[in-house]
Amino acid sequence: MRRIKNLLCLALALCMLLPGLPAAFGEEPSEEPSEAPSEDSFGIEFPQDERFDDKSWEQVVEEFLQSWGADPDSVGLGYYNTVTGEEQYWNGDKYMVSGSMYKVPLNMAFAAKVASGEMDWDTTIGAFSYERLLEGSIVHSDNEFAKILWEHLGNGRYRTYRRVIAPLMGEDPDTVDAKYYENNFFTPRQMIFCLRELYENQENYPRIIETMQRAEPTEYFKRRERRFNIAHKYGFLQETYHLYMNDCAVAFTDDPIVFVMFTDNTVHAYDVMADFCTLMCDYAQYHHALRTAQEEVEAERQRLEAERLEQERQEQERLAQEQQEQTVPETSVSASPTEQPSAVVSAAPQREENRSAEAAEEQQKKGLTPDSLAAIGGAVLAMVLALVALTAIGRHFRVRPGIFLVLAVLLSLGALGKIVWPAFEDARDKPRGDPQETVVNFLGALSRGDTAEAYARMDYVETLGLDYQPQRESQKQLFDAMRRTFSAEIYGDCTVNGERAYQQVSCRYLDVDKLNTEARSQALIYISRYVSSHSVGELYNENGNYRPELMWEAWDQAVLELLQQHPEDYRSSTGIQLELRWHDGAWHVVPGDKLLQLLTGGIDVTEKGGAA
């Protein structure tokens, strides 16, 4: 019976110890995640279209082809947004019969000669002025006029003509797939390159787009679409077992787009082609509206953030003014109000705030926070009540006094857990300091070109490419421009999540992709001009290929010219999120792929990569 009594007393004591156990075992109160504001929290309307909502371009096209029962292998598609740079393909590298679409790059080669002054619109080619040949081959798709042009361009040889227009299709005539020369074949990717070159450098190809706008105003891509101005060139070829029907176009939607469609024995090809045009225009409009809404939301967020910062600034000025009014009378014995050091006066509230923060931090380290003090008081009170209860129980049941000593020790340990455990946790290697300071130092080192300092602040990545030295002069200037133009600043607060932290950063950088695209187009134009003004021996080597030095000369010339004349045209801004990790007693930046892309332009700068 006595053992039962003792066990009951022990059980009662353990029950009273339970409130202190979470602290002793290091449990921390869980924090409810804050609800992120929704995109439409500012009342901004976002576009909704079940054809495009949460779908990729490939999904949109796949559903479109399924709705028409079209064989996906018999269709070639391409799409490019001239504003956002979005580029998409379906069977993008599949060679297909182009029909009369070849007349676009054919006329671009001649229009470039007009723009450079090598010929004019009245220049006679095969007994016709070029102006008439352009109109007839594009608007009326006259094959005889087109033949006059390609024979003149290729000196009567089809392969030579195809070599001349290869750069306008984004291809090196020496390395392009052999199928390119077999027949009137193009790929969707080649046609998109051609249309991009035409749209983005219209001054180099005068009248081409205007002429294409007059071609077949009610057929092919323009059969139903009436909302937007469309410049297109269709292709049609009927053979014994095949019907090839194609079209390529520049559509002047809110974000102008270029797109192409090849078909091979596609059922209802006319309707499929007309609806594809509308689909691409709608797709472009949808994403334009989506981007506009997102920009409006971001602008509203920035406005609210600016208002918040302004309110904080005004509040700090008010506090500083109040502190100054309280400080001046105390110091008026040794100096007049006008002689008071303003830096000392304005810094007083900050020092007071820092002292309060330091005191709170010190109290936290000692485990003497208001919460811990309340917990200690509760534990002591529980211990006193337990002792009183146990004493009463012991007298009634005649429990040995030794058991009270055991119970008192257990209760004391439970109370001390509230004090000792926090101190023990502080002794562990938990993240300390401000990770944002690491980001500031890291970005500062990048802006100064201080490679050693930048690498000292980061980890988990071998190189940023800051010490890479290319061999060619154009590449040297390109890398120098990337390093010189890069700048960054932090945006918003740094979010800490355990041993990881995240900081939003706004970057200004050299858009190498944009510069490369324009440099490539410019280089191809230079090569096209060389073809018409240089002898065969100057252009080709003994194998009939373009001389490598000619290719490099055109590329170097284009890059250097663009960097010298229009460097600001290639500066862009973007936001990235830097990740930081805590280890070895410090915060370290983990550069992501996007930062590496901005710093190196996507060029592989490792020993294995080795850009020239």
Coordinates of C-alpha atoms in Angstrom, one line a residue:
M1 CA 0.0 0.0 0.0
R2 CA 2.8 2.3 0.9
R3 CA 4.5 1.7 -2.5
I4 CA 1.2 2.7 -4.3
K5 CA 1.1 5.9 -2.3
N6 CA 4.7 6.7 -3.2
L7 CA 4.0 6.0 -6.9
L8 CA 1.0 8.3 -6.8
C9 CA 3.1 11.1 -5.4
L10 CA 5.7 10.7 -8.1
A11 CA 3.1 10.7 -10.8
L12 CA 1.6 13.9 -9.4
A13 CA 5.0 15.5 -9.4
L14 CA 5.8 14.5 -13.0
C15 CA 2.5 15.9 -14.2
M16 CA 3.5 19.2 -12.7
L17 CA 6.8 19.0 -14.5
L18 CA 5.2 18.6 -17.9
P19 CA 4.8 22.4 -18.6
G20 CA 8.6 22.9 -18.3
L21 CA 9.5 20.0 -20.7
P22 CA 9.2 21.9 -24.0
A23 CA 11.8 24.4 -22.9
A24 CA 14.1 21.7 -21.5
F25 CA 14.1 19.9 -24.8
G26 CA 14.6 23.0 -27.0
E27 CA 11.1 23.2 -28.6
E28 CA 10.5 26.6 -30.1
P29 CA 7.1 28.1 -30.8
S30 CA 6.0 27.7 -34.4
E31 CA 5.5 30.8 -36.4
E32 CA 2.5 31.0 -38.7
P33 CA 3.6 31.8 -42.2
S34 CA 2.5 35.3 -43.3
E35 CA 0.0 35.3 -46.2
A36 CA 1.6 36.6 -49.4
P37 CA -0.4 39.2 -51.2
S38 CA -2.1 38.0 -54.3
E39 CA -1.3 39.4 -57.6
D40 CA -4.6 41.1 -57.9
S41 CA -4.5 42.5 -54.3
F42 CA -4.5 46.0 -55.7
G43 CA -7.6 45.6 -57.8
I44 CA -5.7 45.2 -61.0
E45 CA -7.4 42.9 -63.5
F46 CA -5.4 40.1 -65.0
P47 CA -6.3 38.5 -68.4
Q48 CA -8.1 35.2 -68.4
D49 CA -8.3 32.9 -71.4
E50 CA -8.6 29.1 -70.9
R51 CA -6.6 28.6 -74.1
F52 CA -3.5 30.2 -72.4
D53 CA -4.0 30.2 -68.7
D54 CA -1.1 28.4 -67.0
K55 CA -0.1 26.8 -70.3
S56 CA 3.2 26.8 -72.2
W57 CA 3.4 27.7 -75.9
E58 CA 3.9 24.0 -76.7
Q59 CA 0.7 23.0 -74.8
V60 CA -1.2 25.7 -76.6
V61 CA 0.0 24.5 -80.0
E62 CA -0.6 20.8 -79.2
E63 CA -4.2 21.5 -78.2
F64 CA -4.7 23.5 -81.3
L65 CA -3.4 20.8 -83.6
Q66 CA -5.5 18.2 -81.8
S67 CA -8.6 20.3 -82.2
W68 CA -8.1 20.2 -86.0
G69 CA -7.0 16.5 -86.1
A70 CA -3.7 17.6 -87.7
D71 CA -0.7 15.3 -87.8
P72 CA 1.9 16.9 -85.6
D73 CA 4.7 15.5 -87.7
S74 CA 3.5 17.2 -90.9
V75 CA 3.5 20.7 -89.4
G76 CA 6.4 23.1 -88.8
L77 CA 5.9 26.2 -86.7
G78 CA 7.9 29.1 -85.3
Y79 CA 7.1 32.1 -83.2
Y80 CA 9.1 35.0 -81.9
N81 CA 8.1 38.1 -79.8
T82 CA 10.2 41.1 -80.8
V83 CA 9.6 42.8 -77.4
T84 CA 10.0 40.0 -74.9
G85 CA 12.4 37.8 -76.9
E86 CA 10.2 34.7 -76.4
E87 CA 11.1 32.2 -79.1
Q88 CA 9.2 29.0 -79.7
Y89 CA 9.3 26.1 -82.3
W90 CA 7.4 23.0 -83.3
N91 CA 9.6 20.8 -85.5
G92 CA 11.9 23.8 -85.6
D93 CA 14.8 22.2 -87.3
K94 CA 12.9 20.0 -89.7
Y95 CA 13.5 20.9 -93.4
M96 CA 10.2 21.3 -95.3
V97 CA 9.2 22.6 -98.7
S98 CA 8.9 26.4 -98.4
G99 CA 7.0 27.3 -101.6
S100 CA 7.2 30.9 -102.4
M101 CA 8.4 32.0 -99.0
Y102 CA 11.9 31.9 -100.4
K103 CA 11.1 35.1 -102.1
V104 CA 11.5 37.0 -98.8
P105 CA 15.2 36.4 -98.3
L106 CA 15.8 36.6 -102.1
N107 CA 14.4 40.2 -102.2
M108 CA 16.1 41.1 -98.9
A109 CA 19.5 40.4 -100.6
F110 CA 18.7 42.9 -103.3
A111 CA 17.1 45.5 -101.0
A112 CA 20.3 45.4 -98.9
K113 CA 22.2 46.5 -102.1
V114 CA 19.8 49.4 -102.6
A115 CA 20.3 50.5 -99.0
S116 CA 24.1 50.3 -99.3
G117 CA 24.0 52.3 -102.6
E118 CA 25.3 49.5 -104.7
M119 CA 22.1 49.7 -106.9
D120 CA 18.9 51.6 -106.9
W121 CA 15.2 50.8 -107.6
D122 CA 15.6 51.6 -111.3
T123 CA 18.5 49.3 -111.8
T124 CA 17.7 46.9 -114.7
I125 CA 17.9 43.2 -114.0
G126 CA 16.9 40.9 -116.9
A127 CA 15.1 43.8 -118.8
F128 CA 13.1 44.8 -115.8
S129 CA 13.7 47.4 -113.1
Y130 CA 14.2 45.9 -109.7
E131 CA 11.2 47.9 -108.3
R132 CA 9.0 46.0 -110.7
L133 CA 10.6 42.7 -109.9
L134 CA 10.1 43.3 -106.2
E135 CA 6.4 44.1 -106.6
G136 CA 5.8 41.1 -109.0
S137 CA 7.6 38.5 -106.9
I138 CA 6.2 39.5 -103.5
V139 CA 2.7 40.8 -104.2
H140 CA 1.8 38.6 -107.2
S141 CA 4.3 35.8 -106.3
D142 CA 5.5 35.7 -110.0
N143 CA 7.8 32.8 -110.3
E144 CA 9.4 34.1 -113.5
F145 CA 10.3 37.4 -111.9
A146 CA 11.8 35.4 -108.9
K147 CA 13.8 33.3 -111.2
I148 CA 15.3 36.4 -112.9
L149 CA 16.4 37.5 -109.4
W150 CA 17.9 34.3 -108.1
E151 CA 19.8 33.6 -111.4
H152 CA 21.2 37.1 -111.3
L153 CA 22.2 36.7 -107.6
G154 CA 23.8 33.3 -108.1
N155 CA 25.4 34.0 -111.6
G156 CA 23.0 31.4 -113.0
R157 CA 23.8 28.7 -110.4
Y158 CA 21.1 27.7 -107.9
R159 CA 23.6 26.5 -105.3
T160 CA 25.5 29.9 -105.5
Y161 CA 22.2 31.8 -104.9
R162 CA 21.5 29.6 -101.9
R163 CA 24.9 30.3 -100.5
V164 CA 24.4 34.0 -100.9
I165 CA 21.1 34.1 -98.9
A166 CA 22.3 31.6 -96.2
P167 CA 23.5 34.3 -93.8
L168 CA 20.0 35.9 -94.0
M169 CA 18.7 32.5 -92.8
G170 CA 21.1 32.5 -89.9
E171 CA 23.3 29.8 -91.5
D172 CA 27.0 29.6 -92.5
P173 CA 26.9 28.4 -96.1
D174 CA 30.0 26.2 -95.4
T175 CA 28.6 24.3 -92.4
V176 CA 24.8 24.3 -93.1
D177 CA 23.1 20.9 -93.4
A178 CA 23.5 19.5 -96.9
K179 CA 19.7 19.3 -97.3
Y180 CA 19.6 23.1 -97.4
Y181 CA 21.1 22.8 -101.0
E182 CA 18.9 19.9 -102.2
N183 CA 15.8 21.8 -103.0
N184 CA 13.7 24.8 -102.0
F185 CA 13.9 23.7 -98.3
F186 CA 13.9 25.8 -95.2
T187 CA 13.3 25.1 -91.5
P188 CA 11.0 27.0 -89.2
R189 CA 14.0 28.3 -87.3
Q190 CA 15.6 29.6 -90.4
M191 CA 12.5 31.4 -91.5
I192 CA 12.1 33.0 -88.0
F193 CA 15.7 34.2 -88.2
C194 CA 15.0 35.7 -91.6
L195 CA 11.8 37.5 -90.4
R196 CA 13.6 38.8 -87.2
E197 CA 16.4 40.2 -89.3
L198 CA 13.9 41.8 -91.6
Y199 CA 11.8 43.4 -88.8
E200 CA 14.7 44.4 -86.5
N201 CA 16.8 46.0 -89.3
Q202 CA 14.1 47.4 -91.6
E203 CA 16.4 50.2 -92.6
N204 CA 18.7 47.7 -94.3
Y205 CA 15.9 46.2 -96.3
P206 CA 13.7 49.1 -97.5
R207 CA 10.2 48.5 -98.9
I208 CA 10.1 44.7 -98.1
I209 CA 7.7 44.8 -95.3
E210 CA 5.5 47.5 -97.0
T211 CA 5.3 45.3 -100.1
M212 CA 4.5 42.2 -98.0
Q213 CA 1.6 44.1 -96.5
R214 CA -0.1 44.3 -99.9
A215 CA 0.2 40.5 -100.7
E216 CA -3.0 38.5 -100.6
P217 CA -5.0 40.7 -98.2
T218 CA -7.8 38.1 -97.7
E219 CA -6.1 34.7 -97.8
Y220 CA -3.7 32.5 -95.8
F221 CA -2.8 34.1 -92.5
K222 CA -4.9 37.2 -93.4
R223 CA -8.0 35.2 -94.3
R224 CA -9.9 36.1 -91.0
E225 CA -7.5 38.3 -88.9
R226 CA -8.6 41.9 -89.3
R227 CA -7.5 43.5 -86.0
F228 CA -3.8 43.9 -86.8
N229 CA -1.7 45.0 -89.7
I230 CA 0.1 41.9 -91.1
A231 CA 2.9 41.6 -93.6
H232 CA 3.1 38.1 -95.0
K233 CA 4.4 35.9 -97.8
Y234 CA 2.6 32.7 -98.5
G235 CA 3.8 29.6 -100.2
F236 CA 1.7 27.1 -102.2
L237 CA 2.8 24.0 -104.1
Q238 CA 0.6 21.2 -105.4
E239 CA 2.3 18.0 -106.4
T240 CA 0.9 14.5 -107.2
Y241 CA 0.7 13.3 -103.7
H242 CA 1.4 16.4 -101.7
L243 CA -0.2 19.8 -101.0
Y244 CA 2.3 22.2 -99.4
M245 CA 0.7 25.3 -98.0
N246 CA 2.8 27.7 -95.9
D247 CA 2.9 31.3 -94.7
C248 CA 5.3 33.5 -92.8
A249 CA 4.4 36.9 -91.3
V250 CA 5.2 39.9 -89.2
A251 CA 2.0 40.8 -87.2
F252 CA 1.9 44.3 -85.6
T253 CA 0.2 43.3 -82.3
D254 CA 0.9 45.3 -79.2
D255 CA 4.1 43.4 -79.0
P256 CA 5.0 42.8 -82.7
I257 CA 5.5 39.1 -83.5
V258 CA 6.9 37.1 -86.3
F259 CA 5.7 33.6 -87.0
V260 CA 5.7 30.9 -89.7
M261 CA 3.7 27.8 -90.6
F262 CA 4.7 24.9 -92.9
T263 CA 2.1 22.2 -93.7
D264 CA 2.4 19.0 -95.7
N265 CA -0.9 17.4 -96.7
T266 CA -2.7 18.9 -93.7
V267 CA -6.5 18.5 -93.9
H268 CA -8.4 21.8 -94.0
A269 CA -5.0 23.6 -94.4
Y270 CA -6.6 26.9 -95.3
D271 CA -8.7 27.0 -92.1
V272 CA -5.9 25.7 -89.9
M273 CA -3.5 28.4 -91.2
A274 CA -6.1 31.2 -90.7
D275 CA -6.8 30.0 -87.2
F276 CA -3.2 29.6 -86.3
C277 CA -2.6 33.3 -87.2
T278 CA -5.4 34.3 -84.9
L279 CA -4.1 32.0 -82.2
M280 CA -0.6 33.5 -82.3
C281 CA -2.0 37.1 -82.3
D282 CA -4.3 36.2 -79.3
Y283 CA -1.3 34.5 -77.5
A284 CA 0.8 37.6 -78.0
Q285 CA -2.0 39.9 -76.8
Y286 CA -2.7 37.7 -73.8
H287 CA 0.9 37.7 -72.6
H288 CA 1.2 41.5 -73.3
A289 CA -1.8 42.1 -71.0
L290 CA -0.4 39.7 -68.4
R291 CA 3.0 41.4 -68.4
T292 CA 1.3 44.8 -68.2
A293 CA -0.8 43.8 -65.2
Q294 CA 2.3 42.4 -63.5
E295 CA 4.1 45.6 -64.1
E296 CA 1.2 47.6 -62.7
V297 CA 1.2 45.4 -59.6
E298 CA 5.0 45.8 -59.2
A299 CA 4.7 49.6 -59.7
E300 CA 1.9 49.8 -57.0
R301 CA 4.1 47.8 -54.6
Q302 CA 7.0 50.0 -55.2
R303 CA 4.8 53.1 -54.7
L304 CA 3.6 51.7 -51.4
E305 CA 7.1 50.8 -50.4
A306 CA 8.2 54.4 -51.2
E307 CA 5.4 55.8 -49.1
R308 CA 6.3 53.6 -46.2
L309 CA 10.0 54.6 -46.4
E310 CA 9.0 58.3 -46.6
Q311 CA 6.8 57.9 -43.5
E312 CA 9.7 56.2 -41.7
R313 CA 12.0 59.1 -42.7
Q314 CA 9.5 61.7 -41.5
E315 CA 9.1 59.8 -38.3
Q316 CA 12.8 59.7 -37.8
E317 CA 13.1 63.4 -38.5
R318 CA 10.4 64.1 -36.0
L319 CA 12.1 62.0 -33.3
A320 CA 15.4 63.7 -34.1
Q321 CA 13.8 67.1 -33.7
E322 CA 12.2 66.2 -30.4
Q323 CA 15.6 64.8 -29.2
Q324 CA 17.3 68.0 -30.3
E325 CA 14.8 70.1 -28.5
Q326 CA 15.5 68.1 -25.3
T327 CA 19.3 68.1 -25.8
V328 CA 19.9 71.8 -26.6
P329 CA 19.0 73.2 -23.1
E330 CA 21.3 70.8 -21.4
T331 CA 24.3 71.9 -23.5
S332 CA 23.5 75.6 -23.7
V333 CA 26.0 76.4 -20.9
S334 CA 29.0 75.4 -23.1
A335 CA 27.7 76.4 -26.5
S336 CA 25.0 78.4 -28.2
P337 CA 22.2 76.5 -30.1
T338 CA 23.8 77.4 -33.4
E339 CA 27.2 76.0 -32.3
Q340 CA 25.8 72.5 -31.4
P341 CA 27.4 69.8 -33.5
S342 CA 24.5 68.7 -35.7
A343 CA 26.0 65.2 -36.2
V344 CA 26.0 64.6 -32.4
V345 CA 22.5 65.9 -31.9
S346 CA 21.0 64.0 -34.8
A347 CA 22.8 60.8 -33.8
A348 CA 21.4 60.9 -30.2
P349 CA 18.1 59.1 -31.0
Q350 CA 20.0 56.5 -33.0
R351 CA 22.5 55.8 -30.1
E352 CA 19.6 55.5 -27.7
E353 CA 17.8 53.1 -30.0
N354 CA 21.1 51.1 -30.4
R355 CA 21.5 50.9 -26.6
S356 CA 18.0 49.6 -26.2
A357 CA 18.5 47.1 -28.9
E358 CA 21.8 46.0 -27.4
A359 CA 20.2 45.7 -24.0
A360 CA 17.4 43.6 -25.4
E361 CA 19.9 41.4 -27.2
E362 CA 22.0 40.9 -24.1
Q363 CA 18.9 40.1 -22.1
Q364 CA 17.9 37.5 -24.8
K365 CA 21.3 35.9 -24.5
K366 CA 21.0 35.6 -20.8
G367 CA 17.6 34.0 -21.1
L368 CA 16.0 36.9 -19.1
T369 CA 13.3 37.8 -21.7
P370 CA 9.8 38.7 -20.3
D371 CA 8.6 35.3 -21.6
S372 CA 11.3 33.4 -19.8
L373 CA 10.8 35.4 -16.6
A374 CA 7.1 34.6 -16.7
A375 CA 7.9 31.0 -17.2
I376 CA 10.3 30.9 -14.3
G377 CA 7.7 32.6 -12.0
G378 CA 5.1 30.0 -13.1
A379 CA 7.5 27.2 -12.5
V380 CA 8.4 28.5 -9.0
L381 CA 4.7 28.9 -8.2
A382 CA 4.0 25.4 -9.4
M383 CA 6.8 24.1 -7.3
V384 CA 5.5 25.8 -4.1
L385 CA 2.0 24.5 -4.8
A386 CA 3.3 21.1 -5.4
L387 CA 5.3 21.0 -2.2
V388 CA 2.2 22.2 -0.2
A389 CA 0.1 19.5 -1.9
L390 CA 2.8 16.8 -1.3
T391 CA 3.2 17.8 2.3
A392 CA -0.6 17.5 2.8
I393 CA -0.7 14.2 1.0
G394 CA 2.4 12.9 2.9
R395 CA 0.9 13.7 6.2
H396 CA -2.3 11.9 5.3
F397 CA -0.7 8.9 3.8
R398 CA 2.4 8.9 6.0
V399 CA 4.9 9.1 3.1
R400 CA 8.6 9.0 3.9
P401 CA 10.3 12.4 4.0
G402 CA 12.9 11.2 1.5
I403 CA 10.4 11.2 -1.3
F404 CA 9.8 14.9 -0.9
L405 CA 13.5 15.6 -1.6
V406 CA 13.4 13.7 -4.8
L407 CA 10.2 15.5 -5.9
A408 CA 11.7 18.9 -5.0
V409 CA 14.8 18.2 -7.1
L410 CA 12.7 17.2 -10.1
L411 CA 10.6 20.3 -9.8
S412 CA 13.7 22.5 -9.5
L413 CA 15.1 20.9 -12.7
G414 CA 11.9 21.7 -14.5
A415 CA 12.1 25.4 -13.4
L416 CA 15.8 25.7 -14.2
G417 CA 15.1 24.3 -17.7
K418 CA 13.5 27.6 -18.6
I419 CA 16.8 29.4 -17.7
V420 CA 19.6 26.9 -18.6
W421 CA 18.3 25.7 -21.9
P422 CA 18.1 29.1 -23.7
A423 CA 21.7 29.7 -22.6
F424 CA 22.7 26.3 -23.9
E425 CA 21.0 27.0 -27.3
D426 CA 22.8 30.4 -27.6
A427 CA 26.1 28.5 -27.2
R428 CA 25.4 26.5 -30.3
D429 CA 26.5 27.7 -33.7
K430 CA 23.3 29.4 -34.8
P431 CA 23.3 32.0 -37.6
R432 CA 24.2 35.5 -36.4
G433 CA 24.8 38.9 -37.9
D434 CA 23.0 40.6 -40.7
P435 CA 23.2 38.6 -44.0
Q436 CA 22.4 41.8 -45.9
E437 CA 25.7 43.2 -44.9
T438 CA 27.4 40.3 -46.7
V439 CA 25.3 41.0 -49.8
V440 CA 26.3 44.7 -49.8
N441 CA 30.0 43.8 -49.5
F442 CA 29.7 41.2 -52.2
L443 CA 28.0 43.5 -54.7
G444 CA 30.4 46.3 -53.8
A445 CA 33.3 44.0 -54.7
L446 CA 31.7 43.1 -58.0
S447 CA 31.2 46.8 -58.9
R448 CA 34.8 47.6 -58.0
G449 CA 36.2 44.6 -59.9
D450 CA 37.7 43.3 -56.6
T451 CA 37.8 39.6 -57.5
A452 CA 39.4 38.4 -54.3
E453 CA 36.9 40.2 -52.1
A454 CA 33.9 38.9 -54.1
Y455 CA 35.2 35.3 -53.9
A456 CA 35.8 35.7 -50.2
R457 CA 32.1 36.5 -49.6
M458 CA 30.7 33.6 -51.6
D459 CA 30.8 29.8 -51.6
Y460 CA 29.5 26.7 -53.4
V461 CA 30.5 28.1 -56.8
E462 CA 34.0 27.8 -58.3
T463 CA 34.2 30.9 -60.4
L464 CA 32.3 34.0 -61.5
G465 CA 34.4 34.4 -64.6
L466 CA 35.8 37.7 -63.3
D467 CA 39.4 36.7 -64.1
Y468 CA 38.7 35.3 -67.5
Q469 CA 40.8 36.8 -70.3
P470 CA 39.7 36.0 -73.9
Q471 CA 42.1 36.1 -76.8
R472 CA 40.3 38.0 -79.5
E473 CA 40.1 41.8 -79.3
S474 CA 36.3 41.8 -79.8
Q475 CA 35.8 39.3 -77.0
K476 CA 38.1 41.4 -74.7
Q477 CA 36.1 44.5 -75.3
L478 CA 32.9 42.5 -74.8
F479 CA 34.0 41.2 -71.4
D480 CA 35.4 44.5 -70.4
A481 CA 32.0 46.1 -71.3
M482 CA 30.2 43.5 -69.2
R483 CA 32.3 44.1 -66.2
R484 CA 32.3 47.9 -66.6
T485 CA 28.5 48.2 -67.0
F486 CA 27.4 45.7 -64.3
S487 CA 26.0 47.3 -61.2
A488 CA 23.6 46.2 -58.5
E489 CA 21.7 47.4 -55.5
I490 CA 19.7 45.6 -52.8
Y491 CA 15.9 45.9 -52.9
G492 CA 13.8 45.3 -49.8
D493 CA 14.6 43.4 -46.6
C494 CA 16.7 40.2 -46.4
T495 CA 14.5 37.2 -45.5
V496 CA 16.2 34.8 -43.1
N497 CA 15.0 31.1 -42.9
G498 CA 17.2 29.2 -40.5
E499 CA 20.6 28.8 -42.0
R500 CA 19.5 30.3 -45.3
A501 CA 18.7 33.8 -46.3
Y502 CA 17.3 35.5 -49.4
Q503 CA 17.9 39.0 -50.7
Q504 CA 16.3 40.6 -53.7
V505 CA 18.7 42.5 -55.9
S506 CA 18.2 44.9 -58.8
C507 CA 20.9 44.6 -61.5
R508 CA 22.0 46.7 -64.5
Y509 CA 23.9 44.7 -67.0
L510 CA 25.0 44.4 -70.6
D511 CA 22.5 42.3 -72.5
V512 CA 24.9 40.1 -74.4
D513 CA 22.1 38.0 -76.0
K514 CA 20.7 41.1 -77.6
L515 CA 24.1 42.4 -78.7
N516 CA 25.0 39.0 -80.1
T517 CA 21.8 38.8 -82.1
E518 CA 22.4 42.2 -83.6
A519 CA 26.1 41.6 -84.2
R520 CA 25.3 38.3 -85.9
S521 CA 22.8 40.0 -88.2
Q522 CA 25.3 42.8 -88.9
A523 CA 28.1 40.3 -89.6
L524 CA 25.8 38.5 -92.1
I525 CA 25.1 41.8 -93.8
Y526 CA 28.9 42.5 -94.1
I527 CA 29.4 39.0 -95.6
S528 CA 26.6 39.6 -98.1
R529 CA 28.2 42.8 -99.2
Y530 CA 31.6 41.1 -99.5
V531 CA 30.0 38.6 -101.9
S532 CA 28.9 41.3 -104.3
S533 CA 32.1 43.4 -104.1
H534 CA 34.9 40.8 -103.8
S535 CA 36.4 38.2 -106.2
V536 CA 35.9 34.5 -105.7
G537 CA 39.5 34.1 -104.6
E538 CA 39.1 36.7 -101.9
L539 CA 35.9 35.0 -100.5
Y540 CA 36.6 31.3 -100.7
N541 CA 39.4 28.9 -99.9
E542 CA 40.6 26.0 -102.0
N543 CA 37.7 23.9 -100.6
G544 CA 35.1 26.3 -101.8
N545 CA 34.3 27.5 -98.2
Y546 CA 34.3 31.0 -96.9
R547 CA 37.7 32.0 -95.6
P548 CA 37.7 31.8 -91.7
E549 CA 39.5 35.1 -91.5
L550 CA 36.6 36.7 -93.5
M551 CA 34.1 35.3 -91.0
W552 CA 36.0 36.5 -88.0
E553 CA 36.6 39.9 -89.6
A554 CA 32.9 40.4 -90.1
W555 CA 32.1 39.3 -86.6
D556 CA 34.8 41.5 -85.0
Q557 CA 33.8 44.4 -87.0
A558 CA 30.2 44.1 -86.0
V559 CA 30.9 43.6 -82.3
L560 CA 33.4 46.5 -82.0
E561 CA 31.1 48.8 -83.9
L562 CA 28.1 48.1 -81.8
L563 CA 30.1 48.5 -78.5
Q564 CA 31.6 51.8 -79.6
Q565 CA 28.6 53.4 -81.2
H566 CA 25.6 52.2 -79.2
P567 CA 26.7 50.7 -75.8
E568 CA 23.7 52.1 -73.9
D569 CA 21.3 50.4 -76.3
Y570 CA 22.3 47.0 -74.8
R571 CA 22.1 47.8 -71.1
S572 CA 19.1 46.2 -69.4
S573 CA 17.7 45.8 -65.9
T574 CA 16.4 42.8 -64.1
G575 CA 15.8 41.5 -60.6
I576 CA 17.4 38.4 -59.1
Q577 CA 17.2 36.7 -55.8
L578 CA 20.5 36.0 -54.1
E579 CA 20.7 33.0 -51.8
L580 CA 23.0 33.1 -48.7
R581 CA 24.0 30.1 -46.5
W582 CA 25.4 30.1 -43.0
H583 CA 28.4 27.9 -42.3
D584 CA 31.8 28.2 -40.6
G585 CA 30.5 31.1 -38.5
A586 CA 29.6 33.5 -41.4
W587 CA 27.1 34.2 -44.1
H588 CA 28.2 33.3 -47.7
V589 CA 26.6 34.3 -51.0
V590 CA 25.6 31.4 -53.3
P591 CA 25.6 33.0 -56.8
G592 CA 22.8 31.5 -58.9
D593 CA 22.8 30.8 -62.6
K594 CA 21.1 34.1 -63.4
L595 CA 23.8 36.1 -61.8
L596 CA 26.5 34.1 -63.7
Q597 CA 24.5 34.8 -66.9
L598 CA 24.6 38.5 -66.2
L599 CA 28.3 38.6 -65.5
T600 CA 29.5 36.4 -68.4
G601 CA 26.8 36.7 -70.9
G602 CA 26.2 33.0 -70.8
I603 CA 29.7 32.2 -72.2
D604 CA 31.4 29.2 -70.6
V605 CA 34.5 30.7 -68.9
T606 CA 35.8 27.5 -67.3
E607 CA 39.0 25.8 -68.5
K608 CA 36.9 23.3 -70.5
G609 CA 34.6 25.9 -72.0
G610 CA 37.2 28.4 -73.3
A611 CA 35.4 31.0 -75.3
A612 CA 37.7 32.4 -78.0

